[in-house]
Structures are given as C-alpha cells and as structure tokens.
Coordinates of C-alpha atoms in Angstrom, one line a residue:
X181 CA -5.4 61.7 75.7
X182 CA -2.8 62.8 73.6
X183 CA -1.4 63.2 69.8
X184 CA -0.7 61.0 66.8
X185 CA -0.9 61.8 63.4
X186 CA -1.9 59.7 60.8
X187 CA -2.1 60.8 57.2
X188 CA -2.9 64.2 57.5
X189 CA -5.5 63.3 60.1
X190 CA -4.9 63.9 64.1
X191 CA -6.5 61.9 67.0
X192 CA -6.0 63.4 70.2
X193 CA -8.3 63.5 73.5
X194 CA -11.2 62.2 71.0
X195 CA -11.3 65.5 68.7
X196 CA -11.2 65.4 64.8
X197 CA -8.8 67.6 63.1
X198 CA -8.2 66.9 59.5
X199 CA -4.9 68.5 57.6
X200 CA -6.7 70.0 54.6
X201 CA -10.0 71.1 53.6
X202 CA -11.8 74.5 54.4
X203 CA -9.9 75.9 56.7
X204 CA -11.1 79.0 58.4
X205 CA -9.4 82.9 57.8
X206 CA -7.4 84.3 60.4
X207 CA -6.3 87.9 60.5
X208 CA -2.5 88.6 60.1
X209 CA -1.0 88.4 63.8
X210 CA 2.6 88.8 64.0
X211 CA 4.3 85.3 64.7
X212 CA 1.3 83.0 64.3
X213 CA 3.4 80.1 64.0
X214 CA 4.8 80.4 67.4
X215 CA 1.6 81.6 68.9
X216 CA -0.5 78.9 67.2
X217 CA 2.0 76.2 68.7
X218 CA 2.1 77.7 72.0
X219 CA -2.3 77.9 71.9
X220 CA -1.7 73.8 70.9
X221 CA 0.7 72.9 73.5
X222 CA -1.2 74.7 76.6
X223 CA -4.4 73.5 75.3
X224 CA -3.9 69.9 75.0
X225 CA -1.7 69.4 78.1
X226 CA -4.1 71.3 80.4
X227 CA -7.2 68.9 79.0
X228 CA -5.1 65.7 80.3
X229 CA -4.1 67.6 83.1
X230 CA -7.8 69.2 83.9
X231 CA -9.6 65.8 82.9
X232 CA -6.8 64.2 85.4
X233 CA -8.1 66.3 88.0
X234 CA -11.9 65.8 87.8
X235 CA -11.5 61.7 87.7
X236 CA -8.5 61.5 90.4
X237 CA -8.5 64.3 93.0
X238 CA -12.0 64.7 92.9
X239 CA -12.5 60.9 93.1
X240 CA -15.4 61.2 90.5
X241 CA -16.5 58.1 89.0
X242 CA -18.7 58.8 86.1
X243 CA -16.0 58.7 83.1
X244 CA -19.2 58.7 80.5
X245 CA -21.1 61.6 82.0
X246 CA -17.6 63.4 82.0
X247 CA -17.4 62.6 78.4
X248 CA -21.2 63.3 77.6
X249 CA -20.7 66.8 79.3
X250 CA -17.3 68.0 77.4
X251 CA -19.2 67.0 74.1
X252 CA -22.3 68.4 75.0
X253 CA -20.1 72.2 75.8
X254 CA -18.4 71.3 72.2
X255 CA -21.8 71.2 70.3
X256 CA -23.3 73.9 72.3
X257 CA -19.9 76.2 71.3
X258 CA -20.0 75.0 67.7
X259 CA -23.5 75.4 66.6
X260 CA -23.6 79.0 68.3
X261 CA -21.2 79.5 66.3
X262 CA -22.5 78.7 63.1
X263 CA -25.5 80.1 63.4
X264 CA -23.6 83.5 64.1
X265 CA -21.7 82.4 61.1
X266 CA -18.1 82.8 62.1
X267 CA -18.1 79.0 60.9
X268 CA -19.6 77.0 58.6
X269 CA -21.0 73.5 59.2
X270 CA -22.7 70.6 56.8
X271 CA -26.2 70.0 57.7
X272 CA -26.7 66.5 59.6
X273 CA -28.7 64.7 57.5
X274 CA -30.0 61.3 58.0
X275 CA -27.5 60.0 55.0
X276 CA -24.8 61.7 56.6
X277 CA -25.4 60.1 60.0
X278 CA -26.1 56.5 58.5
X279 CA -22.8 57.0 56.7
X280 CA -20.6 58.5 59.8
X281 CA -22.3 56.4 62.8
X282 CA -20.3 53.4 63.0
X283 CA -16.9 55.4 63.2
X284 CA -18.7 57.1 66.1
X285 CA -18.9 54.4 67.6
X286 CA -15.5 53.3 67.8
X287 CA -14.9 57.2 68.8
X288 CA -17.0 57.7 71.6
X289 CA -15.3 53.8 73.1
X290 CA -11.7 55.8 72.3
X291 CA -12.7 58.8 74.7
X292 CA -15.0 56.6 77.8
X293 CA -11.9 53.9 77.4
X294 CA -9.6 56.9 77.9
X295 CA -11.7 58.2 80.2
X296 CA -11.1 55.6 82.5
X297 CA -7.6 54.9 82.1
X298 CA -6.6 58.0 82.8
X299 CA -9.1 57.8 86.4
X300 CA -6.1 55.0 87.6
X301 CA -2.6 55.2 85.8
X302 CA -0.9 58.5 86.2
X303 CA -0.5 60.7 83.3
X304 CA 3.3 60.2 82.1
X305 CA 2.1 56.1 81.9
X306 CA -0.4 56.8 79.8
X307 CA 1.3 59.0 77.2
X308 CA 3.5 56.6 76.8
X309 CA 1.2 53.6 76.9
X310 CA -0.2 55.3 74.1
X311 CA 2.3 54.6 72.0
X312 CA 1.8 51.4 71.7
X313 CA -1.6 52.8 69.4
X314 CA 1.3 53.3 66.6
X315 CA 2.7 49.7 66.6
X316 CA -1.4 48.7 65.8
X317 CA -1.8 51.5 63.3
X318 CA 1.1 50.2 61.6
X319 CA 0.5 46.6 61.3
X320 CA -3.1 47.7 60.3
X321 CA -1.6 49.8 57.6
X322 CA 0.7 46.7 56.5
X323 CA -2.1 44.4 56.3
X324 CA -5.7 46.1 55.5
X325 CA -3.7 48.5 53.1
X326 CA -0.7 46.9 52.3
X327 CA 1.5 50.2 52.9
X328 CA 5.4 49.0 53.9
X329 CA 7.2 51.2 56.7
X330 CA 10.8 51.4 56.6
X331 CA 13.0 50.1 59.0
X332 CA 13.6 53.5 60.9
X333 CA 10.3 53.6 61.4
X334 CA 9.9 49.9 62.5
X335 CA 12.9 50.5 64.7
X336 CA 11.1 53.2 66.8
X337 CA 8.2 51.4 66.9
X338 CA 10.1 48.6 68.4
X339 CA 11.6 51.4 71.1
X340 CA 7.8 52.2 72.2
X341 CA 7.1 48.6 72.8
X342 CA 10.4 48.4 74.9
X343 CA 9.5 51.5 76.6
X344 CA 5.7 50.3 77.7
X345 CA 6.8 47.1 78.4
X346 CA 9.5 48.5 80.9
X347 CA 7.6 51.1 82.0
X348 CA 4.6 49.0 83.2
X349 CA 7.2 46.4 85.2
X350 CA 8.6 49.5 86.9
X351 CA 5.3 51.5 87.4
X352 CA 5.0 51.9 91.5
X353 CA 1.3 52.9 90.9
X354 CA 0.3 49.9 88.9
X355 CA -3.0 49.2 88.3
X356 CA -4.1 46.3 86.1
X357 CA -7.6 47.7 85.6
X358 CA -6.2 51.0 84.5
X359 CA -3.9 49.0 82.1
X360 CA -6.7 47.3 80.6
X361 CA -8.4 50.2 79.6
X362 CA -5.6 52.1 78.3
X363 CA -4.5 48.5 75.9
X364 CA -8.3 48.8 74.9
X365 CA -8.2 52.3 74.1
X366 CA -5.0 51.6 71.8
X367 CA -7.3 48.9 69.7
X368 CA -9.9 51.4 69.7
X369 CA -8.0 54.3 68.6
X370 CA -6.1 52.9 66.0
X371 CA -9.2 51.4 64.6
X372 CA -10.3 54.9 65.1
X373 CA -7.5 56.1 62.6
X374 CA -7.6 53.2 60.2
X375 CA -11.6 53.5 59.6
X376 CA -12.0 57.4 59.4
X377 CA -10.1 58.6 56.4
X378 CA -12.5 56.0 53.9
X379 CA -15.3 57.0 56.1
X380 CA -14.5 60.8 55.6
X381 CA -14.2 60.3 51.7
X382 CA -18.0 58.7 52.2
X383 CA -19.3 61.4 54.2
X384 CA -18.1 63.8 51.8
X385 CA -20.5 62.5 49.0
X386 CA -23.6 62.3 51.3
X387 CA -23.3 66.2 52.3
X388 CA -24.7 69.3 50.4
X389 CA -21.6 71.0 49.6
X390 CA -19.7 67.9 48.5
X391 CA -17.1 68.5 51.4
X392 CA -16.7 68.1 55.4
X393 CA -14.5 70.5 56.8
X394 CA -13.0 70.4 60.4
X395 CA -15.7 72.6 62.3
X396 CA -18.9 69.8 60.6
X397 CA -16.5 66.5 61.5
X398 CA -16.4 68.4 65.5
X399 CA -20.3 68.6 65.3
X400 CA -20.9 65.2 63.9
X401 CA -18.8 63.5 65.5
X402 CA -20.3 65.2 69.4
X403 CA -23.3 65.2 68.6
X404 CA -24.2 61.6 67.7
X405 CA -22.1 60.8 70.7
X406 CA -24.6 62.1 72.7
X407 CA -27.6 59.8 72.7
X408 CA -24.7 56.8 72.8
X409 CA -23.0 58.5 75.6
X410 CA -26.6 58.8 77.6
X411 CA -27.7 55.2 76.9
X412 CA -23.7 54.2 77.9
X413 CA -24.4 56.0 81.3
X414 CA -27.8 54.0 81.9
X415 CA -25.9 50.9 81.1
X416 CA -22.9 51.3 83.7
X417 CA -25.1 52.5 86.4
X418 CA -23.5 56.0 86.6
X419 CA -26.9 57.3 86.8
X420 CA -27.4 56.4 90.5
X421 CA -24.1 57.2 91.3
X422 CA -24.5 61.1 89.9
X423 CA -28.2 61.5 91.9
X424 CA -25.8 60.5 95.0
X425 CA -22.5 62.0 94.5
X426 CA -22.1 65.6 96.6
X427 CA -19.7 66.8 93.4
X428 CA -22.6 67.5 91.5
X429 CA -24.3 70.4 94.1
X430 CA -20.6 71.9 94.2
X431 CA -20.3 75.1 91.6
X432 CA -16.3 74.9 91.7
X433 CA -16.8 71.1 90.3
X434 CA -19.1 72.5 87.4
X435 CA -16.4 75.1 86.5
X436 CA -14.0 72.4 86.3
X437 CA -16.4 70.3 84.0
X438 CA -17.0 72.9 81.9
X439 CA -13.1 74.1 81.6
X440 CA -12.1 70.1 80.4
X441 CA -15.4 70.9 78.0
X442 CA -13.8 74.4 76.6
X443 CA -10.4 72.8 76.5
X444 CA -11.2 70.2 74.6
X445 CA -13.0 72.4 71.6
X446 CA -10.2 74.3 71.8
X447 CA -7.9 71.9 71.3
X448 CA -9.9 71.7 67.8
X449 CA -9.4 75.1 66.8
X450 CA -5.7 75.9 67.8
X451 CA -4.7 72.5 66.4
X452 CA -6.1 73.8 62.6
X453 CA -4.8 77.1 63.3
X454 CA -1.3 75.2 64.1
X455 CA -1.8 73.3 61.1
X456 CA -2.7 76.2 58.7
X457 CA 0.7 78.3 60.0
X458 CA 3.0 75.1 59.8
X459 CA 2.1 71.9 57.9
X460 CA 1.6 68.1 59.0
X461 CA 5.3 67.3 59.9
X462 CA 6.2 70.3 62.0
X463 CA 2.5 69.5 64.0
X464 CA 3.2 65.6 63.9
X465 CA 6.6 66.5 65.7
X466 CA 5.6 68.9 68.1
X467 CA 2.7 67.0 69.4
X468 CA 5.5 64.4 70.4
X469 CA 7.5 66.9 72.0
X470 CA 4.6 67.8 73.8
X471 CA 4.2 64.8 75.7
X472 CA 7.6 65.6 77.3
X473 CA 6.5 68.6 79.6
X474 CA 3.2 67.1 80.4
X475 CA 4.4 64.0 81.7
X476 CA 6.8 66.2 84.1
X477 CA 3.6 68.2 84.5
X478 CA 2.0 65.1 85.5
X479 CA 4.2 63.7 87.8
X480 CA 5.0 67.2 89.5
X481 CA 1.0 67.8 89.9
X482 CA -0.8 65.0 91.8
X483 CA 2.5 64.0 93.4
X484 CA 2.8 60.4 91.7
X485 CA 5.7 58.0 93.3
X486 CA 8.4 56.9 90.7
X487 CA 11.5 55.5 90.9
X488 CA 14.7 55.8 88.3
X489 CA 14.0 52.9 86.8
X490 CA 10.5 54.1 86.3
X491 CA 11.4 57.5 85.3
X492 CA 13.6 56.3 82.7
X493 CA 11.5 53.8 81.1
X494 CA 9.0 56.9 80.7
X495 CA 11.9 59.0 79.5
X496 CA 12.5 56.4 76.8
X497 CA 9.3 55.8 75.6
X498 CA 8.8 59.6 75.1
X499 CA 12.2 59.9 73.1
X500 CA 10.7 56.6 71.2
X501 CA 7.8 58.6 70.8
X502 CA 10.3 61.8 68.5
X503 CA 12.0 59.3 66.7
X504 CA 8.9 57.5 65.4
X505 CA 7.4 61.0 64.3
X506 CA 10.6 62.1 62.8
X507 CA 11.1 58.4 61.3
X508 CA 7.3 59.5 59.4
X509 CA 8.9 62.7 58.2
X510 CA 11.5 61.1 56.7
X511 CA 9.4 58.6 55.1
X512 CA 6.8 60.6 53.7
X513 CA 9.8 63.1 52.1

C-alpha cells in the first residue's frame, strides 16, 4: 500500500489513477499545487496507517471482507456521484467487462495480498519491500517490451534489492508468512502495471464515448471486484469468522471501516487533482518522498521494535526508493 508510477499510470493501495484523459474542472484556489500535494500525502499515508489499524490493533482477520467493504464505500461514492453529475462515468457494458476482467483479477489479488501483508510486517517493511515491485516491472519491461533502462536507473534498482534484502535479515518482527504475501503482492502488482496500460487502450474501444477517464477505471475496476471479493470470502472461510467476531456489533469498528473506505477514494481524487496542478515527475517523486514520514509514522504509531541496523536498512531502501524515481525523470527527459 503505497506509490509507483509507471508510464503515466499510478498503482497505489489498489486505486487506478491514469496521468491523462478527462480530467475533471476545479475552481481556481490559490496554491493548488501545494494544497493538492498536501490532500495526496495525508490521504495515502493515513489509508496504510488506518488499514494498519483495523488488521493489527484490532486483531481483525478478514483481509477480503476489509477489501470488499472499502470498494463497496468506493462504488457507493462514485455512482452517487455520477448520477448527481459532478462526474462522468462510461457505462459497464458486458463488452467492457469481458474486455477489463482479467486485469481485475490480478487487481483485486494486489489489494487481499496487500491486505494481508500488511496484517503481520510493520508498515516501514512493507514500503520498502515494495520496492522490490520496481526490479519486476523493469525486467518485465526489458523482456515483454523490450524497453532498455539506463544504468542509473539499474543502479537504484540494485540499491532496493540491497535494502529489502538487509532489511528483512535485520527485521526484529519478522514474519515469514507476512513476507510471503508482501513477495506475492510485488508479482502481482507489477503484473498489475505491465497488463493495464494495453488493457486500457482495449477498454477504450469497447465504451460509448471512445475513452475511459479516471472516475469509470475507479468504478470498473470496484465494482467487478465485488462478486470476486464475496466468492474470495466464501473460499477462505472468513464468513464464519465475521458471524463470530465481536468487532462487527462495535459502531467505533464500522467508523474505522468506513474511514479506510473514504480514504481510499480519496486517494483517487487528490492524486488526479495532484496530477492536473503538477505533471507525472513531480507526482512520481513525491510519492517517494512520501514513504519517508509514513514509515516514521509507522514505527512511532503501533510501537514496532527496531534496532540500528534495522532502521538503517529501512532508511536506505527509502533513499533507494528517490533515487529510482529521480533516475525515471531523468530518463524519460
């Protein structure tokens, strides 16, 4: 749960945002750069940091049903929304879902693998486990698309595997299950990344207006997640589990559900409205600066135990992190 950019196109905490396309007006506010950034930053750390809280503190162990809910508040927000057209959104057609489904797949196993990583490694670990999504991207790039990094850029990537590597020997709180999901949710991301732009340029020919802007992709994407996400639950027995579990008769818990829900939507729309006040490279670079004060965050927050060798692995991974997004600039200049 986190931010890489890819292309134009940004994959963090399972939302779509796509540099580009329709993009919705916004009224003239004084200093909407700064102001968009900000509504980015808080936004995405406080989804980790909320979603964090609901698996971990609360000791709740129904990833999926977390994952159904948030997606559920997502369509709920988006198609009220629409119809009070403040937003426009593509109608779901039957050719339009044959056409985006398998990508959905591979996005709703990125958000239940992330899900459940996050439910056992602490939240600095996993932002910079996440790198490691980069090193696949790229080598998928190289091979399925023949695109050649240069050797800054190979050099940072390098860095992040150093940093993992390091920061997973060191880790006081290690858990190998935790791992495990986390390395599967770096396949599945990046295969996230690497399938979506084609599938996007598909989509687009299958839809009325011969375009998908950012608000449809949100809706499409949540929506057909959510008969997956149900028959996911079935599967993994979480159904018994949330008739049982005491969480569910507790309002406070529901608030907190719904919160992660809001957050992540709005992660959506402040990440466009970042996007339309800066560009790709200034949004590419913050989001890797970003990781910096939530780790802290993370740490500080549910008290996790580190040590200096620990601490500095995650410090390096995170600089790893700046250089590879600056290494991208550079490279797409």
């Amino acid at each position: 749960m986190k931010s890489y950019e890819h292309d134009g196109v940004d994959l963090e905490d399972g939302k779509t945002r796509k540099a580009g396309g329709d993009k919705p007006t916004l009224r003239k506010i004084p200093n909407q750069a700064l102001l968009s950034g900000l509504a980015y930053c808080v936004s995405s750390c406080s989804m980790i940091l909320v979603n964090k809280f609901v698996l971990s503190s609360y000791n709740f162990n129904a990833g999926i049903f977390l994952m159904l809910y948030q997606n559920f508040v997502s369509v709920i927000i988006v198609m009220a929304l629409s119809v009070m057209g403040l937003i426009t959104t593509e109608p779901l057609t039957l050719r339009l879902i044959k056409v985006w489904f398998p990508v959905n797949v591979i996005f709703v196993g990125m958000l239940i693998t992330s899900m459940f990583s996050l439910k056992y490694i602490n939240v600095a670990m996993v932002t910079v486990l996440k790198n490691v999504t980069n090193v696949i991207t790229a080598v998928g790039e190289m091979y399925l698309f023949n695109k050649h990094h240069d050797n800054k850029v190979w050099l940072a990537l390098f860095l992040m595997i150093i940093s993992a590597v390091s920061g997973g020997i060191t880790d006081l709180s290690f858990n190998a299950v935790g791992y495990a999901w986390q390395i599967a949710n770096c396949f599945l991301t990046a295969s996230y990344s690497l399938t979506l732009r084609k599938t996007m340029d598909t989509a687009k020919q299958v839809t009325q207006s011969g375009n998908l802007n950012e608000f449809s992709m949100v809706l499409l994407n949540n929506t057909l997640s959510l008969p997956l996400g149900l028959i996911l639950s079935f599967a993994f027995n979480e159904i018994d589990y949330l008739y049982n579990t005491p969480l569910l008769r507790l309002p406070g818990f529901w608030m907190v559900m719904t919160l992660s829900g809001l957050l992540g939507l709005a992660i959506s729309f402040t990440s466009m409205w970042f996007l339309h006040q800066t560009g790709a490279t200034t949004y590419s670079l913050v989001g890797s600066l970003n990781k910096i004060p939530l780790s802290i965050a993370g740490i500080v927050l549910f008290h996790v135990p580190t040590s200096l060798q620990n601490s500095a692995s995650i410090l390096f991974g995170l600089v790893a992190g700046v250089v590879f997004a600056r290494a991208k600039m550079r490279e797409k200049s």
